[in-house]
GROMACS .gro file of C-alpha atoms in nm:
model
  135
    1MET     CA    1   2.638   0.673  -3.198
    2GLY     CA    2   2.638   0.733  -3.569
    3SER     CA    3   2.614   1.052  -3.771
    4LEU     CA    4   2.511   1.159  -4.118
    5LEU     CA    5   2.681   1.469  -4.256
    6GLU     CA    6   2.553   1.656  -4.561
    7PHE     CA    7   2.770   1.903  -4.751
    8GLY     CA    8   2.632   2.156  -4.994
    9PRO     CA    9   2.418   2.466  -5.019
   10PRO     CA   10   2.175   2.544  -4.736
   11GLU     CA   11   1.884   2.504  -4.978
   12GLY     CA   12   1.848   2.218  -5.224
   13GLU     CA   13   2.017   1.882  -5.255
   14PRO     CA   14   2.346   1.818  -5.077
   15ARG     CA   15   2.654   1.768  -5.293
   16PHE     CA   16   2.800   1.501  -5.066
   17ARG     CA   17   2.659   1.275  -4.795
   18LEU     CA   18   2.884   1.097  -4.545
   19CYS     CA   19   2.752   0.838  -4.302
   20ILE     CA   20   2.964   0.756  -3.996
   21SER     CA   21   2.859   0.436  -3.822
   22GLY     CA   22   3.018   0.511  -3.488
   23ASP     CA   23   3.068   0.229  -3.240
   24THR     CA   24   2.743   0.040  -3.275
   25LEU     CA   25   2.591  -0.293  -3.368
   26MET     CA   26   2.346  -0.371  -3.646
   27TYR     CA   27   1.980  -0.329  -3.557
   28ASP     CA   28   1.665  -0.295  -3.766
   29GLU     CA   29   1.639   0.084  -3.745
   30ILE     CA   30   1.966   0.128  -3.936
   31GLY     CA   31   1.755   0.064  -4.246
   32GLU     CA   32   1.590   0.401  -4.180
   33ILE     CA   33   1.913   0.578  -4.276
   34ARG     CA   34   1.888   0.474  -4.640
   35ARG     CA   35   1.513   0.534  -4.650
   36ARG     CA   36   1.547   0.889  -4.516
   37TYR     CA   37   1.875   0.975  -4.688
   38PRO     CA   38   1.907   0.795  -5.021
   39GLY     CA   39   2.224   0.841  -5.219
   40ILE     CA   40   2.489   0.826  -4.946
   41ASP     CA   41   2.822   0.888  -5.115
   42ALA     CA   42   3.053   0.745  -4.850
   43GLY     CA   43   3.051   0.569  -4.518
   44VAL     CA   44   3.306   0.540  -4.243
   45VAL     CA   45   3.236   0.206  -4.080
   46HIS     CA   46   3.372   0.133  -3.732
   47LEU     CA   47   3.456  -0.234  -3.693
   48GLY     CA   48   3.653  -0.467  -3.470
   49GLY     CA   49   3.397  -0.692  -3.306
   50THR     CA   50   3.493  -0.552  -2.966
   51ARG     CA   51   3.415  -0.802  -2.691
   52LEU     CA   52   3.393  -0.692  -2.331
   53LEU     CA   53   3.479  -0.951  -2.069
   54GLY     CA   54   3.513  -1.193  -2.360
   55LEU     CA   55   3.133  -1.221  -2.375
   56LEU     CA   56   2.954  -0.906  -2.484
   57THR     CA   57   3.010  -0.778  -2.839
   58VAL     CA   58   2.976  -0.399  -2.850
   59THR     CA   59   3.104  -0.302  -3.196
   60MET     CA   60   3.033  -0.449  -3.539
   61ASP     CA   61   3.235  -0.746  -3.656
   62GLY     CA   62   3.310  -0.816  -4.022
   63ARG     CA   63   2.971  -0.971  -4.093
   64GLN     CA   64   2.776  -0.690  -3.930
   65GLY     CA   65   2.995  -0.429  -4.102
   66ALA     CA   66   2.913  -0.580  -4.441
   67GLN     CA   67   2.546  -0.585  -4.347
   68TRP     CA   68   2.574  -0.216  -4.245
   69LEU     CA   69   2.725  -0.131  -4.584
   70GLU     CA   70   2.455  -0.325  -4.765
   71THR     CA   71   2.179  -0.169  -4.554
   72THR     CA   72   2.292   0.194  -4.576
   73GLY     CA   73   2.379   0.167  -4.945
   74CYS     CA   74   2.693   0.381  -4.914
   75ALA     CA   75   2.860   0.404  -5.254
   76THR     CA   76   3.205   0.393  -5.090
   77ALA     CA   77   3.307   0.256  -4.751
   78VAL     CA   78   3.616   0.323  -4.545
   79PRO     CA   79   3.669   0.073  -4.261
   80VAL     CA   80   3.826   0.214  -3.944
   81HIS     CA   81   3.883   0.134  -3.577
   82TYR     CA   82   3.919  -0.243  -3.633
   83ASP     CA   83   4.243  -0.314  -3.448
   84ASP     CA   84   4.286  -0.038  -3.193
   85TYR     CA   85   4.248  -0.253  -2.879
   86THR     CA   86   4.318  -0.610  -2.773
   87VAL     CA   87   3.945  -0.663  -2.706
   88MET     CA   88   3.878  -0.634  -3.081
   89LYS     CA   89   3.825  -0.988  -3.207
   90SER     CA   90   3.725  -0.938  -3.574
   91PRO     CA   91   4.016  -0.835  -3.798
   92LEU     CA   92   3.978  -0.624  -4.111
   93SER     CA   93   4.013  -0.941  -4.320
   94ASP     CA   94   3.676  -1.064  -4.181
   95PHE     CA   95   3.507  -0.752  -4.318
   96ASP     CA   96   3.692  -0.764  -4.651
   97LYS     CA   97   3.596  -1.129  -4.705
   98GLU     CA   98   3.230  -1.072  -4.620
   99VAL     CA   99   3.204  -0.760  -4.836
  100GLY     CA  100   3.361  -0.955  -5.124
  101ARG     CA  101   3.124  -1.248  -5.070
  102ARG     CA  102   2.831  -1.006  -5.100
  103GLY     CA  103   2.969  -0.860  -5.424
  104MET     CA  104   3.053  -0.517  -5.281
  105ALA     CA  105   3.435  -0.525  -5.283
  106ALA     CA  106   3.455  -0.243  -5.539
  107ARG     CA  107   3.300  -0.008  -5.281
  108LEU     CA  108   3.590  -0.041  -5.035
  109ARG     CA  109   3.861   0.216  -4.983
  110HIS     CA  110   4.130   0.140  -4.728
  111VAL     CA  111   4.343   0.401  -4.557
  112GLU     CA  112   4.667   0.330  -4.377
  113ARG     CA  113   4.692   0.435  -4.014
  114GLY     CA  114   4.785   0.804  -4.015
  115GLY     CA  115   4.718   0.826  -4.389
  116THR     CA  116   4.463   1.020  -4.587
  117ILE     CA  117   4.243   0.951  -4.888
  118THR     CA  118   4.017   1.171  -5.095
  119ILE     CA  119   3.655   1.071  -5.143
  120GLY     CA  120   3.415   1.260  -5.365
  121PRO     CA  121   3.051   1.231  -5.460
  122ALA     CA  122   2.940   0.904  -5.613
  123ALA     CA  123   2.917   0.917  -5.993
  124SER     CA  124   2.539   0.920  -5.976
  125ARG     CA  125   2.550   1.226  -5.748
  126THR     CA  126   2.820   1.429  -5.920
  127PRO     CA  127   2.676   1.778  -5.961
  128SER     CA  128   2.662   1.937  -6.303
  129PRO     CA  129   2.949   2.172  -6.378
  130ALA     CA  130   2.882   2.534  -6.294
  131PRO     CA  131   2.768   2.738  -6.594
  132HIS     CA  132   3.019   2.973  -6.750
  133PRO     CA  133   2.961   3.336  -6.654
  134ALA     CA  134   2.801   3.554  -6.919
  135ARG     CA  135   3.045   3.760  -7.121
   0.00000   0.00000   0.00000
């Protein structure tokens, strides 16, 4: 299950859009995200290539994660959940290599386990500064 969060005023354009892939696989309808919500500032992409019973893949591997990033058009991507369980068969390096091969390496932001990072609006979405109050 994925989610799209919009931050900003109740009326008008959001100031920040965050797409969270959730534990999923790539499928055609993911393309609808970008069509309906252009200008996604950041994405949290759940990876790992989780394989149940050694046969059934139930979370995106590195190739699918790169395809997700390309499809959603997120300006920045933070990979997560790629090595939490022994059933995860696609290490972070698979994703990093595939994103680099597709020319999107500059979009990646990595965060250490337990760490934090700050992500803001993409440059193309940065809101204009607030006007100075009248004097």
